[in-house]
Coordinates of C-alpha atoms and ligand atoms in Angstrom, one line a residue:
X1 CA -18.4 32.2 -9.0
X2 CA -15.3 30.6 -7.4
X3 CA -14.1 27.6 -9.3
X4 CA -13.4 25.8 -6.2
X5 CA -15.4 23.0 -4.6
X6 CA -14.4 22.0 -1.5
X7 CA -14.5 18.7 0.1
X8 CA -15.8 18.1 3.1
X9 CA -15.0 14.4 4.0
X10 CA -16.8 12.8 6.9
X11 CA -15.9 9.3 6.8
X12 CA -14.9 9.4 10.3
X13 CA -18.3 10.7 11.4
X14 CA -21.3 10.0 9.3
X15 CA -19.6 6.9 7.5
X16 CA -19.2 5.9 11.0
X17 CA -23.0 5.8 11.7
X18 CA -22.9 2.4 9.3
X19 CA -23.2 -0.6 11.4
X20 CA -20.2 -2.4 12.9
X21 CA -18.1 0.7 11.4
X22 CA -17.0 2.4 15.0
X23 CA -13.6 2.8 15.3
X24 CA -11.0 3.4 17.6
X25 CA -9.2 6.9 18.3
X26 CA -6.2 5.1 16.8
X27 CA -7.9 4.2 13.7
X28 CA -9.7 7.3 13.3
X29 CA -6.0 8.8 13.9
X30 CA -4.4 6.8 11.0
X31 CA -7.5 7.7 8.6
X32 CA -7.5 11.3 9.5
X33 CA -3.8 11.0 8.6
X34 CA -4.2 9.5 5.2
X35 CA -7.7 12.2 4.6
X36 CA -4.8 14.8 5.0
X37 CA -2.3 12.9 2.3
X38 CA -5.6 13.3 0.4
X39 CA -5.2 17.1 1.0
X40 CA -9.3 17.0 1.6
X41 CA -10.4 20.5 2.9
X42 CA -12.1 19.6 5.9
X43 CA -12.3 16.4 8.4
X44 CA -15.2 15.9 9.8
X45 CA -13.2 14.0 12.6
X46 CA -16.9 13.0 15.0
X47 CA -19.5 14.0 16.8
X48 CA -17.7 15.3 20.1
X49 CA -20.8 15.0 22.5
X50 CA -21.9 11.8 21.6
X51 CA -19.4 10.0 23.6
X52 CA -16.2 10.2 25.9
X53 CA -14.2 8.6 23.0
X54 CA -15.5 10.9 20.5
X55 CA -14.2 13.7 21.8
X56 CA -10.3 12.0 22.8
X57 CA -10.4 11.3 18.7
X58 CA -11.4 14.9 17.6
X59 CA -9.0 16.3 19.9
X60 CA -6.2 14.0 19.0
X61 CA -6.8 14.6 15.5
X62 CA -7.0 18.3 16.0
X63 CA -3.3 17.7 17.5
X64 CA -1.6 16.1 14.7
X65 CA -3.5 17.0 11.6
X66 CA -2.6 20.6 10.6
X67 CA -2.9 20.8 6.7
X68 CA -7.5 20.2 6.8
X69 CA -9.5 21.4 8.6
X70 CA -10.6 20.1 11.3
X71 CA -14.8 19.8 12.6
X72 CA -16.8 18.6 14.9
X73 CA -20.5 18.2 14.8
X74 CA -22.9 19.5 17.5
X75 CA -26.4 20.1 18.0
X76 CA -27.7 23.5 18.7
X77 CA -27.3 22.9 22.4
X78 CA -25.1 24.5 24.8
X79 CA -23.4 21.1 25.8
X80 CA -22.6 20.0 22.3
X81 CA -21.2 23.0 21.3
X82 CA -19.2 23.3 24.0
X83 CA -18.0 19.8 23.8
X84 CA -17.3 20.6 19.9
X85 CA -14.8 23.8 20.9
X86 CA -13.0 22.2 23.5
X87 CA -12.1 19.2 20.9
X88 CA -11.4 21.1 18.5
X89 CA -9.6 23.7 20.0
X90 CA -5.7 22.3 19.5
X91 CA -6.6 22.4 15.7
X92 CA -4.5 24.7 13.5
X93 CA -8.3 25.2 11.9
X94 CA -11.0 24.4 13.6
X95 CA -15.0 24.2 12.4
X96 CA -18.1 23.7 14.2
X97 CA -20.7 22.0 12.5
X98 CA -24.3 22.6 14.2
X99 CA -27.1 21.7 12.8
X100 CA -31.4 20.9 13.7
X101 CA -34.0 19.6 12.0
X102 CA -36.2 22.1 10.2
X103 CA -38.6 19.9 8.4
X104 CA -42.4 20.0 9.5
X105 CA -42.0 16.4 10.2
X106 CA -38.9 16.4 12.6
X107 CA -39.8 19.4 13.9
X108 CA -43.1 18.2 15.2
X109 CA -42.4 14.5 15.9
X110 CA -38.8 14.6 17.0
X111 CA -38.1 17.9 18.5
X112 CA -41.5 18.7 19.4
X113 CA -41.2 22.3 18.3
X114 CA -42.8 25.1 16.8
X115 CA -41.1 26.5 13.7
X116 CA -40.4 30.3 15.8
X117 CA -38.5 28.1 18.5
X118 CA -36.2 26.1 15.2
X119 CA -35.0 29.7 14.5
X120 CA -33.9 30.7 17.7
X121 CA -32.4 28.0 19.1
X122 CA -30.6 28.0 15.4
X123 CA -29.3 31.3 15.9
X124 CA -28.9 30.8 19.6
X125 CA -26.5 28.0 18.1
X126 CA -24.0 29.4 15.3
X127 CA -23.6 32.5 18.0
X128 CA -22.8 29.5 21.0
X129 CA -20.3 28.2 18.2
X130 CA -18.4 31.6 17.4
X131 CA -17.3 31.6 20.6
X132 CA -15.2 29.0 20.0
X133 CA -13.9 29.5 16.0
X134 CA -14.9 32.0 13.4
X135 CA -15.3 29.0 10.5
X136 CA -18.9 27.8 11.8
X137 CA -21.3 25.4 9.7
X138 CA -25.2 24.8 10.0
X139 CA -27.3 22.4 8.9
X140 CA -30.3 22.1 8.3
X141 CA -31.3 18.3 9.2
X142 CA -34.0 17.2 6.4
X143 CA -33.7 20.4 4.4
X144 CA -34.9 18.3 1.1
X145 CA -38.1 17.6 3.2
X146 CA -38.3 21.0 4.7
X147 CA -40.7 24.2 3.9
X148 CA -38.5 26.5 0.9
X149 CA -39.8 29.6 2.5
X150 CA -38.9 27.9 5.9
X151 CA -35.6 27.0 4.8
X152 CA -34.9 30.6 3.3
X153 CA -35.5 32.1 6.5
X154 CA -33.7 29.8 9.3
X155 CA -30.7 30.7 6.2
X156 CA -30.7 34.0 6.2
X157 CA -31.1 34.4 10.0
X158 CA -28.0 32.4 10.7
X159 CA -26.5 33.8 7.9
X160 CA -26.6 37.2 9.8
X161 CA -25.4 35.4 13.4
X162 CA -22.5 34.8 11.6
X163 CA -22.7 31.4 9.9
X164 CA -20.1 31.0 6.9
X165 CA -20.9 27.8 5.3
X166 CA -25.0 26.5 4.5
X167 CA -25.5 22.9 4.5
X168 CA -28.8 21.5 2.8
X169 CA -28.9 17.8 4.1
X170 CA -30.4 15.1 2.3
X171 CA -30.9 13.2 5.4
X172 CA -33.0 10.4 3.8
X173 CA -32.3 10.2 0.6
X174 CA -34.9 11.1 -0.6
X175 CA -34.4 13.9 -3.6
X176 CA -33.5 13.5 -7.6
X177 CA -30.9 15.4 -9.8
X178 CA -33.3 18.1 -11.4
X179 CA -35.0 18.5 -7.9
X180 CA -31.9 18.8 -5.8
X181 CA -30.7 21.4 -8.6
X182 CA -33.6 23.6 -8.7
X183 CA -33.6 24.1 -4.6
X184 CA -30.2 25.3 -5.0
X185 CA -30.7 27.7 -7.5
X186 CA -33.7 29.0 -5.6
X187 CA -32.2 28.7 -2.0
X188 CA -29.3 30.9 -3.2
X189 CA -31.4 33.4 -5.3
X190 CA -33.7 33.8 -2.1
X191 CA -31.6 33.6 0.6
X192 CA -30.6 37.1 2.4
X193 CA -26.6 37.1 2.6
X194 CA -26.6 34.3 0.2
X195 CA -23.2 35.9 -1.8
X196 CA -21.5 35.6 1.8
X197 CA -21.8 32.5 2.4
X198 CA -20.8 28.7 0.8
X199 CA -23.4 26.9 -0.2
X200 CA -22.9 22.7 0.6
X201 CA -24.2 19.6 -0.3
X202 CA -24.2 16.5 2.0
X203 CA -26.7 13.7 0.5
X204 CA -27.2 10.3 1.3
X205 CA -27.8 7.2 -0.7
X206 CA -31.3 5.6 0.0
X207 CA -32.1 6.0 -4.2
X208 CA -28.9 5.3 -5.2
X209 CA -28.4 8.9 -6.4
X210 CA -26.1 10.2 -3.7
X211 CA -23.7 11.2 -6.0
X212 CA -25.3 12.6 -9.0
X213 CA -27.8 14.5 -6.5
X214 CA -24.5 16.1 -5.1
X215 CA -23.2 17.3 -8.6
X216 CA -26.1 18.5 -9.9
X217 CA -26.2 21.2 -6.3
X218 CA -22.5 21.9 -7.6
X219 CA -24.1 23.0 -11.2
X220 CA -26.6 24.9 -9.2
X221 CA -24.1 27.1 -7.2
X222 CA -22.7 24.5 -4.0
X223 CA -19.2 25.0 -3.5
X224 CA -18.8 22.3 -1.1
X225 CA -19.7 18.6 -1.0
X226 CA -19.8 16.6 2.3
X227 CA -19.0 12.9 1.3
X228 CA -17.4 9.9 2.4
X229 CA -14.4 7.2 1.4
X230 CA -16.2 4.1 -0.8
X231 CA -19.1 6.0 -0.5
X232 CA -19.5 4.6 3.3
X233 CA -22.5 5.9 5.8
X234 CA -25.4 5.3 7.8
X235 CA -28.0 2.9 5.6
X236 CA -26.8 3.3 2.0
X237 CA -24.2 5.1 2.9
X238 CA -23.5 9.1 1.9
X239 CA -22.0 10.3 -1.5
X240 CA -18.8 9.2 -2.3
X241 CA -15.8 11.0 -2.0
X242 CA -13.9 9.6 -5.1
X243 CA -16.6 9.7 -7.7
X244 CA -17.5 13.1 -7.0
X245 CA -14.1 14.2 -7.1
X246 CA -12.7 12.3 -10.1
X247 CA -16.4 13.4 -11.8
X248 CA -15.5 17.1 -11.3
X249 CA -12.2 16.5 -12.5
X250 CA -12.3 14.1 -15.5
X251 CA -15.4 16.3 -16.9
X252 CA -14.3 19.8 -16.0
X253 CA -16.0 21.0 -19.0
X254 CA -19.3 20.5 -17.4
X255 CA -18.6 21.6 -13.7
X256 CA -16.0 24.4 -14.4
X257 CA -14.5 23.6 -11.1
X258 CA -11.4 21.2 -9.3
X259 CA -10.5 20.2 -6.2
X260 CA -7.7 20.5 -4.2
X261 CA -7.3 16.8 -3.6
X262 CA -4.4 14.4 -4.6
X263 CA -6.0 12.2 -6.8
X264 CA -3.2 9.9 -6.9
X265 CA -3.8 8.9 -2.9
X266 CA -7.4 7.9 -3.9
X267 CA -7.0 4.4 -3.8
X268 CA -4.9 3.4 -0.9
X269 CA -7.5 5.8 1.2
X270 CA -10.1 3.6 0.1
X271 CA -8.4 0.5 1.2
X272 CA -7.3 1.4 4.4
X273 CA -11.0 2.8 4.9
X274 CA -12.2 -0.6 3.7
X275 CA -9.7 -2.5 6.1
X276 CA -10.2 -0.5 9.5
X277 CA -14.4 -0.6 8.6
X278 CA -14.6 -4.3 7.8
X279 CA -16.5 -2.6 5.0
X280 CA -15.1 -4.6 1.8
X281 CA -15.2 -2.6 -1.7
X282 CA -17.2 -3.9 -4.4
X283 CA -15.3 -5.1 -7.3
X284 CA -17.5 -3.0 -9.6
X285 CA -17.5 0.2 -7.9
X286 CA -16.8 3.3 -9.8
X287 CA -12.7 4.5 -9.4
X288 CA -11.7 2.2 -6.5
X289 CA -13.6 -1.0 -7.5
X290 CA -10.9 -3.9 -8.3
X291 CA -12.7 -3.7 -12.0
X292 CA -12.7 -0.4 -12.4
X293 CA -10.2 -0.2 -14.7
X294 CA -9.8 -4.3 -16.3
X295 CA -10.7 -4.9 -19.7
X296 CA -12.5 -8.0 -20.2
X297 CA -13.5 -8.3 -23.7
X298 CA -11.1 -8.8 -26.6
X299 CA -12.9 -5.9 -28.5
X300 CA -12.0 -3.6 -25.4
X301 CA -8.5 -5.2 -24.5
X302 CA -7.8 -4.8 -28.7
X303 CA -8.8 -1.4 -28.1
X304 CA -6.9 -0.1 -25.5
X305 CA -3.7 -1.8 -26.3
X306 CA -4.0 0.3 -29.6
X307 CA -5.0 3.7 -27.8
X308 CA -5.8 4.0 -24.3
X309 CA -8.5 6.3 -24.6
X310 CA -10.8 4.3 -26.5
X311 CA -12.5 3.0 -23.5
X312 CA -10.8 4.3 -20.3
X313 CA -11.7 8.1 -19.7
X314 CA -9.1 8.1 -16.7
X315 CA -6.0 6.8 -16.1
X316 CA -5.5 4.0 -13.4
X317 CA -2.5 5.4 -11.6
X318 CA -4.2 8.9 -11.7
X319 CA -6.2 7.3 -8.4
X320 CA -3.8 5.1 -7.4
X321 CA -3.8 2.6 -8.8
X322 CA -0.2 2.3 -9.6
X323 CA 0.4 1.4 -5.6
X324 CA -0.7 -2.1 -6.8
X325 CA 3.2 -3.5 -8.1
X326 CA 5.6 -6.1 -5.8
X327 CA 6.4 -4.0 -3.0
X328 CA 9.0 -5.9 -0.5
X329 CA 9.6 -9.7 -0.8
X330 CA 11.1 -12.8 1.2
X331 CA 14.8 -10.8 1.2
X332 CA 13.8 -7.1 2.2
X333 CA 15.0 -6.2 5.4
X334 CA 13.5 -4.3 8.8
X335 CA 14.4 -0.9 7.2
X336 CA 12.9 -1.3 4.2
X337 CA 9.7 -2.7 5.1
X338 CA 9.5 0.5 8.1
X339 CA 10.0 2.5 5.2
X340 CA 7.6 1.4 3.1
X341 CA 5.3 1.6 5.5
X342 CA 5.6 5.5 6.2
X343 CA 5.3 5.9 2.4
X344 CA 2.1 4.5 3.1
X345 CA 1.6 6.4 6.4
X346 CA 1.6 3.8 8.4
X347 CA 3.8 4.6 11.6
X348 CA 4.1 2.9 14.8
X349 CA 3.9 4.3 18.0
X350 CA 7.0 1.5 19.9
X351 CA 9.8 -0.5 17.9
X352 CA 8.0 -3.1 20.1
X353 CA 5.0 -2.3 16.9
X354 CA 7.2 -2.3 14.5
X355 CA 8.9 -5.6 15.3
X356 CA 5.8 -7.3 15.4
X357 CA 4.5 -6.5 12.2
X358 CA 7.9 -7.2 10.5
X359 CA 8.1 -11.2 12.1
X360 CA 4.0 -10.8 10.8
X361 CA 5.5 -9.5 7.7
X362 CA 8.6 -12.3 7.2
X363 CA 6.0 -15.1 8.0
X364 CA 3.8 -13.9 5.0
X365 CA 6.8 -13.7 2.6
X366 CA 7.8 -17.0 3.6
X367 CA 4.4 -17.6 2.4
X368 CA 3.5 -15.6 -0.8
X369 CA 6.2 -14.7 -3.1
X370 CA 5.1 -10.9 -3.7
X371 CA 4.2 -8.7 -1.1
X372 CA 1.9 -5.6 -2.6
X373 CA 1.4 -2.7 -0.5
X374 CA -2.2 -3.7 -0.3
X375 CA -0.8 -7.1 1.5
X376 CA 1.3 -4.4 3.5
X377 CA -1.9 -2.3 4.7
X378 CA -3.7 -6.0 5.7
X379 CA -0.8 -7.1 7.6
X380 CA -1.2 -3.7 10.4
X381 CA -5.0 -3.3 10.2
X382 CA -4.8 -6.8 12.0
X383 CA -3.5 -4.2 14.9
X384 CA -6.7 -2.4 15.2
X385 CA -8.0 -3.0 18.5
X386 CA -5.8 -0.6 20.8
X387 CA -2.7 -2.2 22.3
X388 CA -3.4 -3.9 25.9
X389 CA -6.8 -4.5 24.9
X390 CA -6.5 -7.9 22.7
X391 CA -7.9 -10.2 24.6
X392 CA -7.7 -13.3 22.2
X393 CA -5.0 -13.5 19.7
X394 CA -5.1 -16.4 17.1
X395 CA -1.9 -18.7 17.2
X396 CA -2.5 -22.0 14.3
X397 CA -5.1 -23.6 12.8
X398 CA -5.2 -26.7 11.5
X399 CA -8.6 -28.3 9.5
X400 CA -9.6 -31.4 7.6
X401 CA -12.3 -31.2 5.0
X402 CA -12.7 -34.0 2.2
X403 CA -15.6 -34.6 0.3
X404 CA -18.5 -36.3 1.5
X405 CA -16.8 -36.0 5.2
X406 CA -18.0 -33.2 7.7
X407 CA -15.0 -30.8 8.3
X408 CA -12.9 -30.6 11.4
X409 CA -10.9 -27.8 12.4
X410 CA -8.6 -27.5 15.3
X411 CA -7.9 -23.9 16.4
X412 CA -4.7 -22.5 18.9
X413 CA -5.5 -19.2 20.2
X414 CA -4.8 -17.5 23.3
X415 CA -6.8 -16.2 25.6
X416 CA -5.6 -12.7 27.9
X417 CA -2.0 -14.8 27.0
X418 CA -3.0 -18.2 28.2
X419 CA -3.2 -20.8 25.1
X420 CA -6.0 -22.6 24.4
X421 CA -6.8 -25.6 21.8
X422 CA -10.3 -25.6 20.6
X423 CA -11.9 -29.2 18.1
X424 CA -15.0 -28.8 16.1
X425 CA -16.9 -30.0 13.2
X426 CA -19.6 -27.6 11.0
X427 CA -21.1 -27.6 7.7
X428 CA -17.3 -26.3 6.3
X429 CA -14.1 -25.4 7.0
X430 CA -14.9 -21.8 8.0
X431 CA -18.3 -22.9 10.1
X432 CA -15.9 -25.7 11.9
X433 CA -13.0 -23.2 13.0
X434 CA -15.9 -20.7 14.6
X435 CA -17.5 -23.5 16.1
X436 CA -14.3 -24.7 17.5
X437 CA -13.5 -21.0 18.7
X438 CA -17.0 -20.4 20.1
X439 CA -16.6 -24.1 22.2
X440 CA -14.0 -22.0 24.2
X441 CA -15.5 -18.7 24.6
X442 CA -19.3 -18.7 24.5
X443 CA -19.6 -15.4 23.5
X444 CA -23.3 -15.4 22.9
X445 CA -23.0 -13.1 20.0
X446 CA -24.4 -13.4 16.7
X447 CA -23.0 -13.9 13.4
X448 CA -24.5 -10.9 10.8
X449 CA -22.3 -11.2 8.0
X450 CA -19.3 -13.4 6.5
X451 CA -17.4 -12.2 3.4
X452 CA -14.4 -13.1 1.7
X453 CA -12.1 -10.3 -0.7
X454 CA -9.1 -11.2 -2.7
X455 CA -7.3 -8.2 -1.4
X456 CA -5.1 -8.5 -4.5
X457 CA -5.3 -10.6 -7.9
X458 CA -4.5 -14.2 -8.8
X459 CA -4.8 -17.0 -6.3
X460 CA -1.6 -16.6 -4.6
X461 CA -3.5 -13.7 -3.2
X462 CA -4.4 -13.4 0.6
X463 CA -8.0 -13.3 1.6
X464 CA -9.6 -10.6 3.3
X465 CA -12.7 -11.6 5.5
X466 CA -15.0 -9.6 7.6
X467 CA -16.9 -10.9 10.5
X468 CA -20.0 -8.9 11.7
X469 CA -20.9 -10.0 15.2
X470 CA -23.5 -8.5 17.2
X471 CA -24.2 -9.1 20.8
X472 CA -26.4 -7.0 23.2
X473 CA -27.0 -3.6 20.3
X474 CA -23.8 -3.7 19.5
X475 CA -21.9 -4.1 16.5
X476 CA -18.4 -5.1 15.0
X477 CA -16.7 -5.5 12.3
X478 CA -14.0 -8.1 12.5
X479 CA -11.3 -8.2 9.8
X480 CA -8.5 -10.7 9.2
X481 CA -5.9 -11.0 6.2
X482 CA -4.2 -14.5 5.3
X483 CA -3.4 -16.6 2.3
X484 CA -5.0 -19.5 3.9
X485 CA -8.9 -17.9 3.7
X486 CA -9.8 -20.3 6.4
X487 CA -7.1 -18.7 8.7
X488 CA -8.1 -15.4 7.8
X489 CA -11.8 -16.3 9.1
X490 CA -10.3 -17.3 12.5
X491 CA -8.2 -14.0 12.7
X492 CA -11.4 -12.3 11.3
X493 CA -13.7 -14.1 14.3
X494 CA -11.1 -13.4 17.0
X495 CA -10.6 -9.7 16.1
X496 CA -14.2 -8.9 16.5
X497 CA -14.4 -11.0 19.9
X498 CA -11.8 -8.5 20.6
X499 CA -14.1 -5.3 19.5
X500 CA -17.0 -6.5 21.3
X501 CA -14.7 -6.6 24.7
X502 CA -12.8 -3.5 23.9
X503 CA -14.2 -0.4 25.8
X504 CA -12.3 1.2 23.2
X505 CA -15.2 1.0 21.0
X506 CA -18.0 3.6 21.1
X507 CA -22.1 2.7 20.2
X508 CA -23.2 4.5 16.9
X509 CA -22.9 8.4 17.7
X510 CA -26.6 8.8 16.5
X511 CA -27.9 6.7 19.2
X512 CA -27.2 9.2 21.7
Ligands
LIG1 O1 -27.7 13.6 7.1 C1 -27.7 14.5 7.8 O2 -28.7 15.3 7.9 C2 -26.6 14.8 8.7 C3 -26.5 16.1 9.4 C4 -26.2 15.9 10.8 C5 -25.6 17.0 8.6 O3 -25.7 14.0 8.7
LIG2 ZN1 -25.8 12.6 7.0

């Protein structure tokens, strides 16, 4: 059996389906850029039907990244596929991935069809997709749920349209390890064609076992795993990307397989993921977690200071983690802080950009002695709505709070370039400054989350805090970096006023 597993990232697609997580072509650009730094096999860059916007991304991506693969998901429907080909088709590779529901319960709630019908329009659907590429993927929506004898034969009959990769979703989450494992075995044991074919896993989190479910259809014969950055996706989110992949790596002996990614760009994928989502990283989360590799107790600490591999099984700058030293300070100059940037793939489109970010960048290191490249990433993801469409832009802040005294914050921002001051009190610092803001603009939205990151260590570190607003369905994700946390809330509540204006930004692709 090959010894490669491929990966199959679709962060930009499913782990866009979480809420507030819809991005902008541009982000989805500068993600798909840093997936390829990643050197993942395939980008599943959107769902190109689903909306006008989808497709500009998954072309755009198709343009400019050439070293993965590039997909786009489609029903089995004429329309969809043919939105799918023409996105894709400036790719150097290009992958349709079609898929339909083949368990009894979709088939008869949802799609309100008979089993015969599944088939056909399935095959109807990888031949539609040949038109366009040779590298075409289905899916079978539910498949954990579905019929085995059912499943066997929608496989083999696209297998013979032409099909080259199987996906078996775990839509809801629902399987376990040994269960997942088994199917696998049987599914490619049964299935006519099986040898010509690669056999994927794409499971999602609702037990918490996204992951392990994942590797144990690798010990079972999968050769490709569809997961996502920090583990990020509709509900709990899909399998994640880096524990899979360090997992296969760090215990070879078990899998007897690698991948073909750059471990060592792990981490600084996860944080721009993190930054352009709103969708903070928990400090305990396995590889890219800010703990994932402290030692706490003395017993530990003794430990590795004597030998490193008494308690760490991988090494920290193996993912990354090295990225995390001084990077520019108060002195470095417009050249080196563009350059630094590109080493971090971060490019901008007009020296206008760039100029902007480096007074951004001089007004932080005015501020905070060291600048990491994690401080770097936070200082441009401020410029995620798409230029021309920033309609408030935060300009000072100024708040009181003493004890036993209700706060009072005064906040300057502009409004489509005309400054306005804004006075309020609230229950703190943070609930006074989005008072003040909201005495201004009345946006009528609702508050759905606050939370606050230390997007490095020590408490000369800048805090990172997301605002999730909603307002009629919709959802955003507001992020804004600062020293001052209280300032970072403000940039935070301003830069999701600014998503929930921008017609840049697209509903959740499964809602079509
Ligand atoms: O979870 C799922 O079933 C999917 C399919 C569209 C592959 O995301
Ligand atoms: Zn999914």
């Amino acid at each position: 059996m090959d010894n490669r597993l491929i990966i199959f990232d679709t962060t930009l697609r499913d782990g866009e389906q979480s809420p507030g997580a819809s991005m902008t072509k541009d982000e989805k650009i500068r993600i798909a850029r840093q997936l390829e730094r990643l050197r993942v096999d395939v980008i599943e860059a959107g769902f190109a039907a689903s909306s006008p916007g989808d497709f500009d991304a998954i072309r755009a991506i198709a343009e400019t990244v050439k070293g993965s693969t590039v997909c786009s998901l489609a029903r089995v429907s004429e329309k969809d596929i043919r939105a799918a080909g023409e996105a894709i088709r400036p790719a150097a590779r290009g992958r349709i991935h079609t898929f339909i529901a083949t368990s009894p319960i979709h088939m008869e709630k949802k799609l309100r069809m008979n089993p015969d019908q599944v088939v056909e329009a399935a095959v109807n659907g990888v031949r539609m997709a040949l038109q366009y590429t040779d590298d075409v993927e289905f899916s079978a929506e539910d498949a954990i749920r579905s019929e085995m004898d059912f499943l066997v034969r929608v496989f083999g009959e696209v297998i013979k349209a032409g099909a080259k990769t199987i996906n078996v979703p775990d839509t809801v989450g629902y399987s376990v390890p040994g269960v997942i494992g088994d199917w696998f075995r049987q599914l490619i044991s049964k299935t006519p064609g099986a040898d010509r074919v690669v056999w994927s896993a794409h499971c999602h989190n609702d037990l918490g076992m996204a992951v392990a479910n994942s590797l144990s259809a690798v010990l079972n014969g999968a050769r490709q795993v569809e997961c996502t950055i920090n583990g990020l996706g509709e509900r709990a989110g899909n399998a994640s990307l880096e524990e899979i992949v360090m997992a296969v790596k760090v215990r070879q002996d078990v899998f007897g397989c690698d991948t073909n990614i750059d471990t060592g760009q792990i981490v600084a994928t996860s944080r721009l993921v993190s930054q352009i989502t709103g969708y903070p990283v928990q400090p305990n989360k396995a590889v890219v977690g800010a703990n994932a590799f402290a030692h706490e107790s003395g017993i530990h600490q003794d430990g590795v200071l004597k030998h490193r591999e008494t308690y760490e099984i991988m090494r920290a700058q193996d993912v990354g983690w090295s990225a995390n030293k001084i990077s520019l300070g108060k002195l470095s100059g417009r050249n080196a802080f563009k350059q630094r940037l590109v080493d971090l793939g971060i490019e901008f489109d007009s020296e206008q950009e760039l100029n902007e970010a480096f007074s951004r960048f001089k007004d932080l290191a005015d501020r905070k002695s060291e600048i990491f490249d994690e401080d770097l990433q936070a200082l441009v993801s401020g410029d995620s709505v798409e230029q021309g469409q920033e309609r408030y832009r935060f300009l000072s802040l100024s708040q009181r709070s003493e004890t036993g005294e209700r706060p009072q914050a005064r906040v300057v921002f502009s409004v489509q370039g005309q400054e306005v001051a804004a006075e309020a009190q609230g229950n703190g610092p943070v609930d006074a400054t989005v008072n003040a803001i909201e005495s201004r603009v009345s946006s009528g939205s609702e508050l759905l989350l606050f939370s606050v990151n230390a997007i490095t260590t020590g408490t000369q570190s800048q805090g990172e805090v997301t605002m999730r607003l909603s307002k009629a369905g919709r959802i955003v994700n507001g992020v804004g970096a600062d020293p001052d946390i209280v300032v970072a809330s403000a940039k935070a509540y301003l830069n999701a006023l600014n998503k929930l204006e921008s017609r840049a930004e697209k509903l959740n692709p499964q809602l079509v």
